[in-house]
Each structure stands twice: as C-alpha cells, then as structure tokens.
Short mmCIF file of C-alpha atoms in Angstrom, two decimals:
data_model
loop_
_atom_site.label_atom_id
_atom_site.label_comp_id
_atom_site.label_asym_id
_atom_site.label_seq_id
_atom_site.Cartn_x
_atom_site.Cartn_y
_atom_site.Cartn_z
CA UNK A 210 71.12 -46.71 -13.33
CA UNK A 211 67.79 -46.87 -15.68
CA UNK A 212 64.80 -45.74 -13.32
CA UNK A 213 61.73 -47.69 -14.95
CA UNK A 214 58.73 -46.19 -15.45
CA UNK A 215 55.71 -48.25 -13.39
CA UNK A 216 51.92 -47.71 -13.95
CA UNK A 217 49.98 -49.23 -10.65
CA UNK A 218 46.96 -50.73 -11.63
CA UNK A 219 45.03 -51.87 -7.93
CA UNK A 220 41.22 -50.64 -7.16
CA UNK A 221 42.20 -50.72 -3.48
CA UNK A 222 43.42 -47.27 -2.79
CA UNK A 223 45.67 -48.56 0.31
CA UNK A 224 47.35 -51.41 -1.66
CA UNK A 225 48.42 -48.86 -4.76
CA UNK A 226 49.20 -46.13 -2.97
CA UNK A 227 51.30 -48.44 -0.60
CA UNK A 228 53.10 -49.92 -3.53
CA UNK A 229 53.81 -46.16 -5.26
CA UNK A 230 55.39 -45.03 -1.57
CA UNK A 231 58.19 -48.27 -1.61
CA UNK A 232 58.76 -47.58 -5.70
CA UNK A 233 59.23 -43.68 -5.17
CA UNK A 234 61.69 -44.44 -2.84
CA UNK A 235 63.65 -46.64 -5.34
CA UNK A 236 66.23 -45.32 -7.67
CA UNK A 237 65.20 -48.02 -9.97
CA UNK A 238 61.77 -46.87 -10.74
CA UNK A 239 59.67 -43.72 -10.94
CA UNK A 240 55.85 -44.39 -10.83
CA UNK A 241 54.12 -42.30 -13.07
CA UNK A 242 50.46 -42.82 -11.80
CA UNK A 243 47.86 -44.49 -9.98
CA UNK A 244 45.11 -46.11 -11.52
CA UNK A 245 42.12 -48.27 -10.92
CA UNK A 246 41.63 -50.08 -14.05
CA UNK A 247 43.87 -51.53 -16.73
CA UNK A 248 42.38 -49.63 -19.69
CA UNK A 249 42.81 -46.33 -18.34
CA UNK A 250 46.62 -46.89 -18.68
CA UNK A 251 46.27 -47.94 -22.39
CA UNK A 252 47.18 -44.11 -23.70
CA UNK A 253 50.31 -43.72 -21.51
CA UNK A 254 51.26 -47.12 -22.77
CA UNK A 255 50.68 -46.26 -26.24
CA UNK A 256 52.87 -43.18 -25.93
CA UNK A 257 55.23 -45.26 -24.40
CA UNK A 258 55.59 -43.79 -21.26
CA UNK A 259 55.28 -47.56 -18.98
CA UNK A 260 58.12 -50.23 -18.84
CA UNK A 261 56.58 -52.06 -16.44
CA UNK A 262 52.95 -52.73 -14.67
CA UNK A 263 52.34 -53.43 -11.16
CA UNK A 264 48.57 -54.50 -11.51
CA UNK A 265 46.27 -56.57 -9.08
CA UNK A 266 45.66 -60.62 -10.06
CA UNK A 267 42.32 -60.02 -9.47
CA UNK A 268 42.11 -57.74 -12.45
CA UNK A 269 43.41 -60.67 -14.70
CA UNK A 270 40.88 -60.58 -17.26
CA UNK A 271 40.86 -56.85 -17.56
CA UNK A 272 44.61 -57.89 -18.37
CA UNK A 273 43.57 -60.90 -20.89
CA UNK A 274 41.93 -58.30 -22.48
CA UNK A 275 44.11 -55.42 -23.30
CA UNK A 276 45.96 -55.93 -26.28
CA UNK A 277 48.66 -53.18 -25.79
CA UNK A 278 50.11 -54.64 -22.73
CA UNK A 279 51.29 -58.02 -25.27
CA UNK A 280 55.01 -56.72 -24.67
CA UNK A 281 54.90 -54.79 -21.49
CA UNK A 282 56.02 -57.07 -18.04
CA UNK A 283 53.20 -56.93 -15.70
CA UNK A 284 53.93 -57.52 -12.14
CA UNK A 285 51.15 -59.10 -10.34
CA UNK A 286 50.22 -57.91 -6.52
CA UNK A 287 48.39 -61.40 -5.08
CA UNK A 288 46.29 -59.94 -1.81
CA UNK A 289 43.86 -63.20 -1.83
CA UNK A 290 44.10 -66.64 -3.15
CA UNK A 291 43.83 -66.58 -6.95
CA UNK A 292 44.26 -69.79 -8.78
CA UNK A 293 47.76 -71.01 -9.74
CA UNK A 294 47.44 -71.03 -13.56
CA UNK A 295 46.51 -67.39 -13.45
CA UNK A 296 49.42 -66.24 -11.33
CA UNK A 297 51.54 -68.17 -13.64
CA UNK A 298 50.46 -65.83 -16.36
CA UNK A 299 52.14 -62.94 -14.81
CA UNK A 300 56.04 -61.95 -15.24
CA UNK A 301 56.42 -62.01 -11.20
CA UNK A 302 54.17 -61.18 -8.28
CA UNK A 303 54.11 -59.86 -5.39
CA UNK A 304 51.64 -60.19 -2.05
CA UNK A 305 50.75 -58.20 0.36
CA UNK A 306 53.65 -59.74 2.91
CA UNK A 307 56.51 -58.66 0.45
CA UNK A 308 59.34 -56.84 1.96
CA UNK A 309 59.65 -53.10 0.46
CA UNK A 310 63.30 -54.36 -0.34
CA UNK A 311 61.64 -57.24 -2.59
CA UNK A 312 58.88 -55.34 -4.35
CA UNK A 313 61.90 -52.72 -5.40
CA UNK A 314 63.76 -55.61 -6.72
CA UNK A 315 61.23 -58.00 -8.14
CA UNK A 316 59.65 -54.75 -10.09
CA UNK A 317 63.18 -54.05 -11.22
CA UNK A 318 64.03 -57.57 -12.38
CA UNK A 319 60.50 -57.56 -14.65
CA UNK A 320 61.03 -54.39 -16.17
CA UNK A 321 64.56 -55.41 -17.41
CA UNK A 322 63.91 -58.61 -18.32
CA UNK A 323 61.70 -59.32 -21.92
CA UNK A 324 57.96 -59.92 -21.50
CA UNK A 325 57.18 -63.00 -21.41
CA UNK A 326 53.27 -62.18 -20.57
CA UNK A 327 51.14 -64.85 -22.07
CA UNK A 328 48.50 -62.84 -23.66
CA UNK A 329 48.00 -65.00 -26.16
CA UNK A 330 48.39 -63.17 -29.44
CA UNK A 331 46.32 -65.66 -31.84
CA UNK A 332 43.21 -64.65 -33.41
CA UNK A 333 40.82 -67.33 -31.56
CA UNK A 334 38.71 -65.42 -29.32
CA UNK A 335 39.32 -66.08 -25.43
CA UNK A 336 36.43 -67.36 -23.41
CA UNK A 337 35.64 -64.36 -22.07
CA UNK A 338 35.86 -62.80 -25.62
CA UNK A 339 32.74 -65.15 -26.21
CA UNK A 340 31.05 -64.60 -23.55
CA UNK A 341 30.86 -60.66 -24.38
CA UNK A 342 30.70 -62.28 -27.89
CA UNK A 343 27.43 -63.61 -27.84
CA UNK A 344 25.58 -60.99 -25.03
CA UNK A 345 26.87 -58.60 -27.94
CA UNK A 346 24.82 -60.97 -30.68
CA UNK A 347 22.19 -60.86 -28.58
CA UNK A 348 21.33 -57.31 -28.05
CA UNK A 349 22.98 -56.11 -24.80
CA UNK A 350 24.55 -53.18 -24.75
CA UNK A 351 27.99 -52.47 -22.77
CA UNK A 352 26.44 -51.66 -19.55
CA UNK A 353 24.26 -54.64 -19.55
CA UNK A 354 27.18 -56.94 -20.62
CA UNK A 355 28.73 -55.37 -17.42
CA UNK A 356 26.47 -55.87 -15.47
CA UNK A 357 25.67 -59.91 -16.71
CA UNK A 358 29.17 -60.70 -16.24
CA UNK A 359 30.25 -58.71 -13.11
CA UNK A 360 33.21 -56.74 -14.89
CA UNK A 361 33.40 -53.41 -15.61
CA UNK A 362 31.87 -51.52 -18.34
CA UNK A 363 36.02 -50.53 -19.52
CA UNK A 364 36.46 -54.04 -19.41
CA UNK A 365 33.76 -54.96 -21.61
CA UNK A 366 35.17 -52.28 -23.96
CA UNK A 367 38.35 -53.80 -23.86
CA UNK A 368 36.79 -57.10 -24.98
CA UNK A 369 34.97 -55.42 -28.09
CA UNK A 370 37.85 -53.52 -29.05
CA UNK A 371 39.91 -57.48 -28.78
CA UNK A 372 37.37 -58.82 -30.66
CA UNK A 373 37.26 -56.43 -33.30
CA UNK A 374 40.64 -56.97 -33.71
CA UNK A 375 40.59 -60.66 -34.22
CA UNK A 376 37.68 -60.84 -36.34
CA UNK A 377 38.03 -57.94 -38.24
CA UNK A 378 34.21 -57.71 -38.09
CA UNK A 379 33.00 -54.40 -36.60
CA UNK A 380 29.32 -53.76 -37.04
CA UNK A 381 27.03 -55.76 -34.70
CA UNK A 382 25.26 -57.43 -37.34
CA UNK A 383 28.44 -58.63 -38.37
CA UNK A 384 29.47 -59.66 -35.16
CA UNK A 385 26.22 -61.55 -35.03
CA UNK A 386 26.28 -63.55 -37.94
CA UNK A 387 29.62 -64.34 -37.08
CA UNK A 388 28.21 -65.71 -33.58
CA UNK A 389 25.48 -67.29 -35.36
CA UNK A 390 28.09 -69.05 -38.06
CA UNK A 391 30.66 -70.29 -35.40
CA UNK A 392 27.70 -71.97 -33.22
CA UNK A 393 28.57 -69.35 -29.74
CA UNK A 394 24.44 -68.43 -30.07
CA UNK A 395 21.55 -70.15 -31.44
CA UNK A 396 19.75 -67.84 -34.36
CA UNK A 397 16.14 -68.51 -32.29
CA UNK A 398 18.17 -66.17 -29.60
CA UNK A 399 18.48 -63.39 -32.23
#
C-alpha cells in the first residue's frame, strides 16, 4: 500500500496539527510538514515531494494563486461557512466534525484519484490578479498591496509571480502600461 505524501496548509496551529496526528496514524499517508501558508510549500512541491494537500478553504485565494498546485489534489478543511462555489473548487473537504476514519480515507481517495482542481490554467488574469494588478500600476509596493487587500504579503507574491506568467510582462512599467491599455486603471491614477 502507497503511503501519500500530504503537506498541511492551516494557520490555526490546533486544526493542522490535529489533522497531521489522524494522517500519521494512517498507513496511507505520511505528512511531511506543517505549514501556515500555501507558498511556503511551493519548493517541496516543485521537488515533488507532495501528492496531496490538506489546506484550509479560507486560504482559497492563496490557492487561486499558486500555479504549481494546477495538478496536485488539494483537500479542503471547511472550519466556518465558506461559500458553495468555492468549496466546489476543491478535490474533497473535510470539516472540523469529520471522523479520523473519514479524513484518512477522503485524503486517500484525493491523492489517488487525478486532480481535477480548477485553477484555471488560461492566461486571463483572475480578479484578484487585477486587483494586485492595478495597486501594482499604481505604485504600491507588496506590503502595501497586503495590507489594501487583507492577504498576506506571500500571497501578493504569489499573484505577481501569476501575473508575470500570464502576461509575460515583468517590469512595472510594463505591467503598467499593460493596466493602462486593458482599461483595469485610469492613466490620471499613474
């Protein structure tokens, strides 16, 4: 029997740590760390050390936003009411009234099954992508961005390094006129 490797992604030390107790008990998976944000686990994804992601709903856009988890099955742990369409978005979830005996085999089923995560692999920039878009255009730098859209400095990182990607454009100036061209800022903003 395969033992799949699972990152825990969940800023509530209780909840992860709770999680990595009922997976190191499994013979189906070995949890190779604890973190509190999706792009610290980009590297161990990268080296390909992650079948599977157990990572907080509320962290969605953190998600949305990191490119490298386009064909890795994210598990989503639901501890508050999050809104249906983003749940949907996730291979399964789990909640905080899961049975140990369910979490084992709901991470299981999503690591062997293929990803069907809906990151959405076009080029056209997500909404959040434009909102860091134009702050970007308009002078702020990554900790003001943060701070203007309550997510976390990695996050907005995450967002840059996505819209790089899709735009191919990496200088700010570039970035601007390419704001300024596709109408997300006003030039009198500039």
């Amino acid at each position: 029997m395969k033992r799949h490797k699972v990152a825990i992604v969940d800023s509530a030390t209780v909840v992860a740590e709770g999680i990595a107790a009922i997976l190191s008990r499994s013979p189906r998976a070995e949890v190779v760390g604890i973190y509190r944000h999706i792009a610290e686990i980009e590297s161990i994804i990268a080296a390909g050390r992650v079948d599977v992601v157990v990572a907080s709903v509320a962290q969605y856009h953190e998600i949305e936003a990191t490119t490298s988890l386009n064909n890795i099955p994210v598990v989503g742990m639901q501890s508050s009411l999050i809104e249906e369409d983003i749940v949907r978005r996730f291979n399964a979830t789990i909640t905080l009234y899961t049975s140990a005996e369910d979490v084992e085999r709901i991470v299981a089923e999503a690591a062997e099954q293929p990803s069907e995560h809906n990151i959405s692999e076009s080029h056209e920039l997500s909404d959040r992508e434009r909102d860091v878009l134009v702050l970007v255009a308009r002078g702020f730098t990554n900790k003001e961005i943060a701070s203007e859209l309550n997510i976390s400095p990695h996050t907005v990182i995450s967002h840059r390094k996505n819209i790089v990607h899709k735009t191919g454009i990496r200088s700010v100036a570039g970035l601007t006129v390419y704001a300024v061209l596709n109408k997300l800022v006003d030039s009198e903003l500039i």
